[in-house]
Structures are given as C-alpha cells and as structure tokens.
Amino acid sequence: MDIAIVGLGLIGGSLLRALTAAGHHVTGYDADPTTRDQASAAGFPVAGSVPTAISGTDLTILAVPLPALPGVLDEMTDYDGLVTDVTSVKRPVRDLAHRLRRFVGGHPMAGKETSGFAATEATLFDGCAWVLTLEPHETDLSDWLTLARLFTTLGARVVPTTAAEHDRAVAEVSHVPHLFAAALALQLEGNPLAGTLAAGSFRDGTRVAATRAELIVAMCGGNKAEVSNALSRLIGDLEQMRRHLESEDLTPTVRRAGDLRRAWPAKSGHIRELTPTVDALLDLGRNGGWVTAISDNGEVEAAGN
Amino acid sequence: MDIAIVGLGLIGGSLLRALTAAGHHVTGYDADPTTRDQASAAGFPVAGSVPTAISGTDLTILAVPLPALPGVLDEMTDYDGLVTDVTSVKRPVRDLAHRLRRFVGGHPMAGKETSGFAATEATLFDGCAWVLTLEPHETDLSDWLTLARLFTTLGARVVPTTAAEHDRAVAEVSHVPHLFAAALALQLEGNPLAGTLAAGSFRDGTRVAATRAELIVAMCGGNKAEVSNALSRLIGDLEQMRRHLESEDLTPTVRRAGDLRRAWPAKSGHIRELTPTVDALLDLGRNGGWVTAISDNGEVEAAGN
C-alpha cells in the first residue's frame, strides 16, 4: 500500500519503520523539523507538509496528539483515501472525523516510558492489542478489514469495538490506574519515613505516576466522562473495603480480585474462523477476543474466548 | 550469639540461613513437622518445641504470623533473653510483648511472591529496610543497638521508629496499595474487553492483588485503624482529582506526584556518625534515614538525609 504517516513520535515513527519493513511505500511527516530530519537521516521518505505527504496515498495514519488533530484535518479536506488514527480516546476523534470521507478509529495499546523518534522500534506492535473502532451503520466494513489485515501483519491483536465501549474500558484499565498511582505517590509528600519503608507494592503501584504529567492529564481530560464514572465506581469499592475492615468481611472481595488478576491476561484460546459481520466482530471484542489474521481471500481468523 | 528462631517460613527460614552463615549458633523451630523436617534436612539444628528451641539462647526471633504470637508467648514465660519479631504491624505486637522481660519490635521489609521454607534465601535481607521499634521510656537502648548491629551485618538498612509511626507509614505505602490493586483488578469482573485492552499500567498497578487473600486481609485487619485513615485520605484525594477533571486543574497534582515518584527511593546521601540517643535515632528515622552499621566500639553509622 501507499501510506502516509502524520506525526513521527514513538507510535508514528515506529509505524514508519514497521510498515516500511513490511514492504509498503510509506511517507512520513512531522510538524517538528528536527523530527523530520531524524526520520530522513534514518533513510525514510519525509514530506515537508501534510498535503504533500498524503497526496496520492491509499491510507493516512494520524499519529499526532488529540489537540493537534483538528489542525491536521483542516489540511486534509480534499483527501479521499482511508484515514485512521492512534490516539487513546476514540469518541472525540469520531466526532472530529465526521469531516473525512473514510475513517476508522484506531488505538494500538503499545508504549514505553521513552518517547520521540529516537525511541522508535519496528517491533513495537508485535503482540499488542490494537483497537479498531467499528460503528454500526457508520464504519465501512471493508475499510475496517483492510486496516485489520494491515495491523495483524505487524503482529498486533486487532480488537473490534465501538468508540464508546473502548473509551469506557480504557478509562478503567489505563486512565484511572494512572490516577491511582499518582494518589499513592502523593503520600510521600513530607513523609520521608514512608519513602524509606516503601518496597515492591509501592514501587509497582506507583510506577506510571512517573509518566509525563501532560500525557496523563491529556489522556484523562480527553476521556473525562468515562474517567469520572470509573473513578466514582472505584471510590465506592474502596469505601466498601474500608467498612469491611471493621466487619472482617474483606476476604471474599480480596480473593475475587486475586482470582481475576491471576486469570489475566486471558489465553488466546481456540483459534477459529469468523464470518466478518459487524455484529460478529463486535461480539468477539465484547467477549475479550481479537482478530489474529485476515487471509488473502478475506477469511477472518479470531482468537480468545 | 546463641539465637532461636520460632517459625521457619520465608522470613524465619531465610534468617536461619543468613544468621548461621554469619557465624551465629542458630536453632530453629516450626509448629509444622514438615517444615521442621525440611530445615533439618537442609542441615540446620531444629528443636521439637518452643521451650527446647529457646532454652539458654541470648535472643529469640519470633517469625510467626500475628495470630500465632499469643500462643508462642504462652510458652516463653520464663525466658530472660532478648526477643524480637518480624510481623508487619507493630502496635498489636507491642501490646502483647508487655509480658516479655526484654523486647524490641522488628519488621524487615523483605518478601517475595513465594513462601515457605523451600523459598528461603540467605541473601533475602541484603539492602532491605528493617524497622526496629524504639519507644521512649520503654525500649532498652542497648538491646536496640544489639539488634541493629546484628541485622546491619546481614546487609539490612535498620530504620528506627516507634510502633505507631511504623504502622501509619506501612498502612500508606504497603497495606493500602494492596487494596488499590484489588479494586483495580475487580474491574475485570464481567468485563473481558477491558482485560484485552489492559496493558502495562494495569499489569503493574494490580500485581500485588495476586498475593494470597489471607495475607492481605491479615495485614490490613491487623492495622485496621491506620489502614482506614489512609484509605479515607486517599479517597479524598481521588475525589478531588475527579472534580479537577472538570476544572482542568489536574496538572499540578499529577506533576507533584511524578516528582515525588521520580525522587524515590531516596539516595543514601551523606554517611555520618551518629550519637546513639533515642531522640537522635527517632529523628533519623522520621527524616527518612537509617542505620548502616554499628562498629565494635559502639559507634553508629547513619545514612540518608
């Protein structure tokens, strides 16, 4: 395929490497000239503007932060290729993307503590979950399958889900855990004895508190409603645990949590063929499954529950 | 020294190995005959009862869970050696230990996911923080220094603090993090899509939820008042974060949490000599410091802030 990638940070730059290695013709662009120079110096074709980068391509991947998306979309008004993105919230992007002819929202659950083009790796997506949003009566199924095929060839497990279900799930398992980590870390304020006694449970429970504050606030702020709901539910659970400390009733709750944690992550389970309808795909995602491959003749292979 | 260790699980059994390797004469005892056989088979002297194990020793280390302590103490009424323990809450032990002639509470912040004699290691305490409680007008300073010397020779960083300050700090950085991990893990209940999308922040934030439920409940239940206080404070912080999601005011809080996490753990700082008074030692602990060594002539070397 002829592909443009707008934004060459950790995700966009790694995609530039991975898709080029997979035999596609990929052109990159980044608003930052230094990043463009780095990508160029690494041997990749780099354009000097969004219109130049996307001109004549079949697919454009938007790998810029959410606040930068409206500006990029302004430069794509005439584009008739397929468009996807990689941002960590999907409802706001869905709203913005109504301006595009063909769009499927995406979110690769890949990352690491470092960022920028210098941190990019062609293998970043191997084994990661990659959400591709599928909205009944809105997303074109054949566009969805094109992207599912492309990203499964990079080793990703492609998860079909709606933007709304995605945003709720990531609030629970990704955004709120960053706020929990921050709350635990804040206990060290003026409390050096606690810092000395802190060991493994503190180290792991607070690791992501060291993520750049701007990233945490952008993730949570971009998904405000769901983060707020998830926080409310969890605050209720913590209040119940606090009451149960008194009544000695904590054991079943803690045991259930341990069982759930030990069963995670789910095994791939039975690999099977799936008839690619919107309903069948959304059911697969809701049940914790994913697409592992799409064959040349369009057969969909699915795994997990 | 002539030392008895009562309880040969992960901590007691590792102490049996470490103190024997350090040249002490150590006798072990465990209520479980299989554990006694394992320790015997590993070449250590093992007694058949508490009174036999402790008879004639200078020091007894109680390495049994909190609920088993009263029963062991019943068998030690005539003992006039020094006694310490390794349980993770110190105020309930202090109350029980009023029956002993000489007692200093202890808590090595060492552990791993596995337990039992089979998991023991002579090097388990190398570099770990080891709380030794120091109560003004109650703890004998020379007994305290004897233990501080013994455990620093195993590589531990000995932290002087009162039982009350210890219990508050471990509620914050150890007990409550287990409940936070459990609350995050419970979100997977009936929610397989969330399990598929969960990645690094969930993995680390929930790791200790897989600890045996009985251990978590015993830790938190044994330190109820402080765990309840710490939970209340943290619930307040999370509620404030939730309000700040709306007002866009989250950044300073998250940035402060990141700064605190990146500054943890504190560097050893300036190594210095310390005059061993109760006040000077408690100040050291409160400021995040610890004892690194006690020389032959009783000089105390301190590190950290």
XYZ file of C-alpha atoms in Angstrom:
610
model
C 0.000 0.000 0.000
C 0.909 3.658 -0.405
C 0.736 5.082 3.099
C 1.273 8.487 4.764
C 2.026 8.868 8.464
C 1.437 12.270 10.040
C 3.336 12.573 13.333
C 6.617 10.692 13.820
C 6.799 10.298 17.600
C 7.081 6.911 19.300
C 3.967 5.422 17.652
C 4.096 7.169 14.259
C 7.845 6.684 13.888
C 7.642 3.019 14.888
C 4.841 2.558 12.339
C 7.035 4.183 9.684
C 9.694 1.563 10.441
C 7.298 -1.396 10.763
C 5.189 -0.704 7.664
C 8.263 0.021 5.525
C 9.809 -3.252 6.712
C 6.538 -4.999 5.753
C 7.034 -3.842 2.149
C 4.731 -0.817 1.981
C 5.660 2.533 0.486
C 5.431 4.903 3.442
C 5.963 8.671 3.583
C 6.305 10.451 6.909
C 5.619 13.974 8.075
C 6.064 15.712 11.422
C 5.361 19.334 12.378
C 8.775 19.444 14.089
C 11.664 19.969 11.592
C 14.147 18.199 13.902
C 11.977 15.084 13.944
C 11.663 15.258 10.130
C 15.468 15.438 9.901
C 15.857 12.430 12.198
C 13.461 10.333 10.098
C 15.142 11.475 6.884
C 18.602 10.685 8.281
C 17.287 7.200 9.153
C 16.568 6.727 5.434
C 12.802 7.251 5.260
C 10.959 9.447 2.731
C 9.771 12.545 4.585
C 7.472 15.243 3.170
C 7.587 18.930 4.075
C 3.830 19.368 4.637
C 0.669 17.370 5.326
C -0.790 17.850 1.795
C 2.484 16.708 0.190
C 2.741 13.699 2.492
C -0.799 12.421 1.873
C -1.071 13.245 -1.812
C -1.910 10.123 -3.839
C -1.759 7.704 -0.877
C -4.307 4.961 -0.160
C -4.131 5.421 3.606
C -3.174 8.161 6.047
C -2.352 7.323 9.656
C -2.744 10.254 12.024
C -0.234 9.803 14.828
C -0.479 13.229 16.447
C -1.870 14.037 19.925
C -5.599 14.729 20.164
C -5.244 18.543 20.468
C -3.262 18.618 17.180
C -5.869 16.604 15.205
C -8.239 19.466 14.183
C -5.336 21.405 12.618
C -4.194 18.363 10.625
C -7.756 17.603 9.473
C -8.008 21.193 8.159
C -5.231 20.285 5.718
C -6.968 17.092 4.523
C -10.279 18.431 3.220
C -9.796 17.009 -0.300
C -8.344 13.655 0.740
C -10.250 10.615 -0.456
C -8.043 7.830 0.888
C -8.751 5.889 4.069
C -7.825 7.555 7.376
C -7.098 6.064 10.792
C -5.553 7.429 13.993
C -3.729 6.147 17.067
C -4.981 8.390 19.897
C -6.005 6.933 23.233
C -9.600 8.250 23.244
C -11.979 7.417 20.462
C -15.242 9.356 20.918
C -13.739 12.846 20.475
C -11.863 11.597 17.369
C -15.037 10.063 15.981
C -16.734 13.459 16.322
C -13.869 15.236 14.537
C -13.632 12.604 11.794
C -17.134 13.231 10.502
C -15.334 15.699 8.219
C -13.479 12.829 6.498
C -14.817 10.666 3.685
C -13.476 7.347 5.007
C -12.407 6.875 8.616
C -11.812 4.014 11.086
C -10.583 4.965 14.565
C -7.567 3.098 15.935
C -5.660 2.731 19.182
C -2.596 0.486 19.490
C -2.090 -0.357 23.189
C 1.677 -0.032 22.805
C 4.042 2.343 24.508
C 7.031 2.654 26.691
C 8.485 5.167 29.138
C 10.550 6.904 26.438
C 9.153 8.956 23.561
C 10.164 10.665 20.333
C 11.595 9.354 17.050
C 14.833 8.261 18.771
C 12.802 5.721 20.782
C 11.022 4.148 17.785
C 11.198 0.410 17.053
C 9.883 -1.622 14.102
C 8.767 -4.383 16.517
C 6.800 -2.134 18.915
C 3.441 -3.567 17.826
C 4.282 -7.254 17.974
C 1.700 -8.855 20.295
C -0.006 -5.605 21.298
C -3.774 -5.131 21.325
C -4.824 -2.718 18.562
C -8.344 -1.360 18.795
C -10.096 -0.597 15.517
C -13.479 1.032 16.069
C -16.498 -0.367 14.327
C -19.690 1.714 14.488
C -22.859 0.017 13.220
C -24.331 1.887 10.217
C -21.290 4.159 10.067
C -17.975 2.330 9.608
C -17.369 0.761 6.208
C -16.707 -2.925 6.931
C -14.321 -3.369 4.028
C -12.229 -0.371 5.198
C -12.205 -1.899 8.674
C -11.000 -5.240 7.292
C -8.274 -3.527 5.226
C -6.826 -1.981 8.382
C -7.287 -5.164 10.433
C -5.297 -7.031 7.829
C -2.562 -4.379 7.746
C -2.063 -4.285 11.515
C -2.309 -8.046 12.085
C 0.601 -8.410 9.657
C 2.612 -6.287 12.139
C 1.823 -8.856 14.852
C -0.960 -6.860 16.523
C -4.096 -8.469 18.010
C -6.859 -6.386 16.415
C -9.792 -5.734 18.783
C -13.131 -4.700 17.226
C -15.155 -2.388 19.459
C -17.207 0.812 19.360
C -15.654 4.145 20.351
C -17.940 4.290 23.418
C -17.032 0.800 24.669
C -13.347 1.498 24.040
C -13.409 4.747 25.999
C -15.097 3.108 28.970
C -12.662 0.170 29.045
C -9.506 2.285 28.764
C -10.773 4.643 31.473
C -10.951 1.576 33.729
C -7.733 -0.248 32.885
C -5.449 2.531 31.698
C -6.510 6.081 32.614
C -7.707 5.578 36.196
C -4.675 3.386 37.070
C -2.520 6.466 36.348
C -4.574 8.496 38.860
C -4.377 5.684 41.454
C -0.600 5.643 41.005
C -0.482 9.443 41.444
C -2.608 9.301 44.615
C -0.345 6.640 46.141
C 2.812 8.570 45.209
C 1.457 11.798 46.768
C 1.602 10.109 50.166
C 5.384 10.651 50.131
C 4.852 14.422 50.476
C 6.525 15.496 53.746
C 6.672 11.822 54.740
C 10.271 10.571 54.293
C 9.841 7.640 56.720
C 7.153 6.229 54.404
C 9.564 6.562 51.483
C 12.176 4.523 53.344
C 9.685 1.765 54.215
C 8.133 1.609 50.746
C 9.019 -1.570 48.850
C 7.627 -3.692 45.998
C 3.906 -2.963 46.338
C 4.605 0.776 46.336
C 7.175 0.562 43.536
C 4.802 -1.213 41.161
C 1.628 0.556 42.285
C 3.183 3.969 41.552
C 5.362 3.220 38.505
C 3.166 5.047 35.976
C 2.935 8.123 38.242
C 6.325 8.999 36.713
C 4.734 9.341 33.234
C 4.875 12.940 31.938
C 2.105 14.912 33.687
C 0.943 16.409 30.362
C 0.314 12.926 28.930
C -1.674 11.768 31.974
C -3.775 14.929 32.032
C -4.382 14.752 28.252
C -5.483 11.080 28.479
C -7.797 11.655 31.426
C -9.044 15.051 30.258
C -9.792 13.703 26.771
C -11.931 10.958 28.326
C -13.398 12.974 31.203
C -16.863 11.457 31.411
C -15.688 7.835 31.476
C -12.740 8.544 33.785
C -15.102 10.313 36.159
C -17.548 7.355 36.093
C -14.797 4.795 36.642
C -13.314 6.850 39.499
C -16.731 7.075 41.158
C -17.247 3.314 40.953
C -13.761 2.650 42.343
C -14.177 5.186 45.169
C -17.373 3.287 46.084
C -15.435 -0.006 46.089
C -12.688 1.464 48.294
C -15.307 2.832 50.714
C -16.858 -0.609 50.925
C -13.445 -2.158 51.624
C -12.947 0.385 54.396
C -16.274 -0.590 56.004
C -15.360 -4.270 55.606
C -12.106 -3.723 57.529
C -14.340 -3.319 60.580
C -16.689 -6.202 59.872
C -13.883 -8.673 58.935
C -15.726 -9.189 55.662
C -12.872 -8.238 53.358
C -11.727 -11.750 52.413
C -14.248 -12.633 49.628
C -13.606 -9.318 47.838
C -9.830 -9.637 48.024
C -9.971 -13.297 46.990
C -12.153 -12.429 43.958
C -9.687 -9.700 42.952
C -6.804 -12.183 43.228
C -8.644 -14.751 41.089
C -9.336 -12.143 38.401
C -5.722 -10.952 38.422
C -4.293 -14.483 38.206
C -6.585 -15.260 35.235
C -5.268 -12.185 33.408
C -4.161 -11.893 30.655
C -6.574 -14.364 29.024
C -5.073 -17.156 26.943
C -5.562 -16.980 23.173
C -7.895 -19.949 23.469
C -9.405 -21.564 20.443
C -8.308 -20.072 17.121
C -11.291 -20.151 14.756
C -12.655 -18.727 11.553
C -15.176 -15.931 11.870
C -17.706 -14.612 9.354
C -16.900 -10.909 9.217
C -20.142 -9.132 10.020
C -20.314 -6.015 12.184
C -22.278 -7.915 14.852
C -19.973 -10.936 14.911
C -16.896 -8.733 15.184
C -18.350 -6.556 17.967
C -19.406 -9.697 19.861
C -15.861 -11.023 19.549
C -14.430 -7.821 21.096
C -17.048 -7.681 23.869
C -16.163 -11.260 24.844
C -12.466 -10.437 25.150
C -11.449 -11.818 21.746
C -9.461 -10.380 18.862
C -8.636 -10.854 15.176
C -5.305 -12.592 14.602
C -5.161 -12.637 10.800
C -7.088 -11.961 7.618
C -6.220 -14.229 4.743
C -5.791 -13.297 1.064
C -9.318 -14.438 0.297
C -10.779 -12.346 3.168
C -11.197 -15.094 5.746
C -11.014 -13.757 9.300
C -9.162 -15.739 11.950
C -10.159 -14.953 15.556
C -8.763 -15.865 18.971
C -9.671 -15.532 22.648
C -12.915 -16.718 24.246
C 25.303 -15.188 69.521
C 23.124 -18.091 70.523
C 19.850 -17.491 68.695
C 16.458 -19.234 68.441
C 14.079 -18.679 65.540
C 10.429 -19.629 66.043
C 8.686 -20.005 62.688
C 10.639 -21.166 59.617
C 8.619 -19.721 56.733
C 10.135 -17.373 54.158
C 11.403 -14.810 56.703
C 12.270 -17.142 59.616
C 13.878 -19.749 57.367
C 15.878 -17.119 55.466
C 17.066 -15.732 58.826
C 18.107 -19.231 59.876
C 20.279 -19.394 56.763
C 21.604 -15.819 56.965
C 22.471 -15.793 60.689
C 24.091 -19.243 60.507
C 26.163 -18.066 57.546
C 27.163 -15.001 59.615
C 28.678 -17.321 62.233
C 25.950 -17.438 64.870
C 24.666 -20.588 66.532
C 21.034 -20.717 65.484
C 18.322 -23.234 66.414
C 15.038 -23.308 64.524
C 11.525 -24.407 65.408
C 8.283 -24.528 63.431
C 4.838 -25.743 64.518
C 4.624 -27.689 61.248
C 6.558 -31.021 61.364
C 7.101 -30.987 57.573
C 8.788 -27.587 57.782
C 10.926 -28.831 60.692
C 11.975 -31.815 58.548
C 12.858 -29.536 55.618
C 15.074 -27.341 57.813
C 16.688 -30.396 59.414
C 17.323 -31.971 56.021
C 18.980 -28.694 54.952
C 21.457 -29.226 57.827
C 20.161 -26.818 60.477
C 19.628 -27.638 64.181
C 15.880 -27.895 64.751
C 14.167 -28.275 68.146
C 10.915 -30.129 68.771
C 9.217 -27.423 70.857
C 9.408 -23.700 71.632
C 10.860 -24.182 75.166
C 13.599 -26.513 73.846
C 14.447 -24.139 70.991
C 14.807 -21.032 73.159
C 16.436 -22.633 76.200
C 19.748 -20.946 77.015
C 19.720 -18.615 73.975
C 20.593 -14.898 74.062
C 17.978 -13.944 71.507
C 14.697 -15.334 70.194
C 13.288 -14.148 66.882
C 9.544 -14.691 66.532
C 8.816 -15.276 62.852
C 5.208 -16.477 63.111
C 2.084 -14.663 61.850
C 0.412 -12.235 64.266
C -2.465 -14.583 65.221
C 0.065 -17.266 66.304
C 2.040 -14.902 68.566
C -0.038 -15.176 71.790
C 0.293 -18.979 71.760
C 4.087 -18.806 71.339
C 4.391 -16.183 74.085
C 2.499 -18.528 76.443
C 5.444 -20.915 76.084
C 8.056 -18.235 76.841
C 7.001 -17.053 80.322
C 10.365 -17.847 81.937
C 12.582 -16.621 79.086
C 15.046 -13.890 80.017
C 16.846 -13.453 76.684
C 16.096 -10.650 74.232
C 13.060 -11.093 71.946
C 12.218 -9.537 68.591
C 9.641 -10.302 65.912
C 9.161 -9.790 62.165
C 5.409 -9.138 61.778
C 4.136 -6.343 59.584
C 2.171 -4.448 62.282
C 3.886 -3.234 65.408
C 1.302 -1.795 67.822
C -0.575 -5.078 68.471
C 2.771 -6.845 68.991
C 3.917 -4.134 71.396
C 0.751 -4.730 73.453
C 1.328 -8.498 73.527
C 5.025 -8.136 74.331
C 4.433 -6.399 77.652
C 4.543 -9.956 79.027
C 8.212 -10.298 77.998
C 11.188 -9.083 80.042
C 13.168 -7.690 77.048
C 11.549 -6.888 73.722
C 12.274 -4.802 70.601
C 9.730 -4.981 67.755
C 11.051 -5.646 64.270
C 9.832 -5.645 60.658
C 12.112 -6.497 57.749
C 10.568 -5.045 54.549
C 11.581 -8.134 52.590
C 9.404 -10.610 50.780
C 8.639 -12.214 47.506
C 5.690 -13.846 45.795
C 6.606 -17.342 47.031
C 6.515 -18.510 50.645
C 7.566 -21.422 52.893
C 10.948 -22.915 53.782
C 11.551 -24.019 50.180
C 11.620 -20.348 49.139
C 14.165 -19.227 51.762
C 17.421 -17.466 50.817
C 20.379 -16.388 52.955
C 20.600 -13.121 50.976
C 16.941 -12.087 51.349
C 17.747 -9.176 53.687
C 20.594 -7.639 51.708
C 19.654 -3.995 51.147
C 16.169 -4.253 52.688
C 14.787 -1.735 55.175
C 14.447 -3.357 58.630
C 12.357 -1.466 61.136
C 13.360 -1.801 64.800
C 10.905 -0.055 67.105
C 12.213 2.344 69.684
C 9.715 3.545 72.293
C 10.900 6.393 74.552
C 10.994 5.324 78.225
C 10.237 1.724 77.265
C 12.760 0.188 74.855
C 16.212 -0.577 76.285
C 18.622 1.306 74.023
C 21.406 -1.251 74.394
C 19.046 -4.094 73.369
C 18.009 -1.968 70.381
C 21.650 -1.420 69.386
C 22.411 -5.159 69.750
C 19.700 -5.970 67.200
C 20.636 -3.067 64.931
C 24.175 -4.393 64.819
C 23.007 -7.955 64.126
C 20.726 -7.021 61.229
C 23.077 -4.466 59.633
C 25.642 -7.284 59.380
C 23.066 -9.077 57.157
C 23.063 -6.022 54.848
C 19.806 -4.536 56.130
C 19.203 -0.780 56.476
C 17.924 -0.524 60.053
C 15.194 2.107 60.470
C 14.485 3.414 63.995
C 10.844 4.371 64.548
C 8.007 3.996 67.049
C 5.360 1.299 66.595
C 2.734 3.997 65.945
C 4.757 5.797 63.259
C 5.628 2.456 61.642
C 2.004 1.344 61.497
C 0.912 4.599 59.885
C 3.681 4.522 57.268
C 3.152 0.883 56.247
C -0.614 1.445 56.006
C 0.180 4.150 53.441
C 2.920 2.535 51.366
C 2.228 -1.177 51.767
C -1.234 -2.118 53.061
C -3.407 0.333 51.133
C -1.515 -0.311 47.852
C -2.763 -3.923 48.129
C -6.372 -2.668 48.388
C -5.846 -0.272 45.461
C -4.529 -3.185 43.398
C -7.552 -5.299 44.379
C -10.003 -2.520 43.454
C -8.378 -2.097 40.017
C -8.382 -5.863 39.397
C -12.086 -6.166 40.333
C -12.919 -4.073 37.269
C -12.266 -7.164 35.120
C -15.393 -8.822 36.585
C -17.750 -9.488 33.663
C -15.626 -7.137 31.562
C -13.467 -9.224 29.187
C -12.948 -6.351 26.703
C -11.196 -4.388 29.487
C -8.963 -7.399 30.125
C -7.920 -7.483 26.465
C -7.117 -3.757 26.416
C -5.271 -3.771 29.758
C -1.514 -3.286 29.366
C 1.441 -2.054 31.442
C -0.299 0.379 33.784
C -2.862 -2.289 34.708
C -0.261 -5.054 34.968
C 1.878 -3.137 37.459
C -0.970 -1.422 39.294
C -2.615 -4.785 40.059
C 0.427 -7.058 40.548
C 0.071 -7.411 44.322
C -3.655 -8.194 44.028
C -2.433 -11.745 43.271
C -0.967 -12.034 46.808
C -2.763 -14.677 48.922
C -6.043 -13.145 50.140
C -5.392 -14.331 53.713
C -2.115 -12.389 53.848
C -3.690 -9.170 52.545
C -6.623 -9.437 54.965
C -4.299 -10.226 57.908
C -2.048 -7.223 57.106
C -4.936 -4.803 56.689
C -7.056 -6.264 59.507
C -4.091 -6.179 61.912
C -3.612 -2.477 61.160
C -7.286 -1.525 60.806
C -7.235 1.969 62.280
C -4.294 3.209 60.206
C -5.453 1.472 57.017
C -8.871 3.049 57.472
C -7.308 6.512 57.974
C -5.021 6.158 54.970
C -7.911 4.926 52.793
C -10.043 7.896 53.854
C -7.287 10.352 52.967
C -6.730 8.687 49.589
C -10.441 8.561 48.792
C -10.474 12.314 49.480
C -7.552 12.797 47.074
C -9.263 10.737 44.356
C -12.480 12.729 44.809
C -10.515 15.937 44.389
C -8.898 14.563 41.210
C -12.355 13.738 39.905
C -13.518 17.319 40.499
C -10.333 18.633 38.875
C -11.051 16.610 35.708
C -13.851 19.109 35.126
C -11.937 22.235 36.050
C -8.798 21.247 34.075
C -6.850 21.723 37.296
C -5.339 18.254 37.469
C -1.868 19.119 36.144
C -0.174 20.465 39.329
C -1.321 17.435 41.367
C -0.170 14.914 38.767
C 3.108 16.766 38.270
C 3.780 16.779 42.032
C 3.067 13.029 42.181
C 5.502 12.437 39.306
C 8.219 14.496 41.001
C 7.785 12.543 44.253
C 7.890 9.203 42.413
C 10.980 10.106 40.398
C 12.795 11.187 43.620
C 12.014 7.771 45.173
C 13.830 5.802 46.510
C 15.999 8.411 48.249
C 19.746 8.166 47.742
C 21.839 7.048 50.737
C 23.201 10.574 50.928
C 25.899 11.529 53.355
C 27.161 8.654 55.546
C 27.879 10.054 59.002
C 28.458 9.081 62.604
C 25.521 9.440 64.968
C 25.452 9.632 68.763
C 23.019 6.861 69.662
C 20.347 8.526 71.776
C 16.658 7.636 71.497
C 15.857 11.131 70.199
C 18.663 11.185 67.626
C 17.703 7.745 66.322
C 13.983 8.580 66.085
C 14.834 11.842 64.291
C 16.948 9.888 61.833
C 14.018 7.558 61.011
C 11.489 10.405 60.763
C 13.748 12.170 58.252
C 13.962 9.098 56.034
C 17.363 7.881 57.264
C 18.632 4.565 58.548
C 21.492 2.906 60.416
C 24.025 1.252 58.115
C 26.476 -0.205 60.666
C 27.445 -0.308 64.313
C 31.158 -0.669 64.923
C 32.865 -2.849 67.533
C 33.218 0.105 69.864
C 29.529 1.011 69.562
C 29.810 3.833 67.019
C 26.657 4.196 64.923
C 26.945 4.939 61.220
C 23.866 6.522 59.627
C 22.786 7.247 56.052
C 20.022 9.042 54.184
C 19.030 12.701 54.707
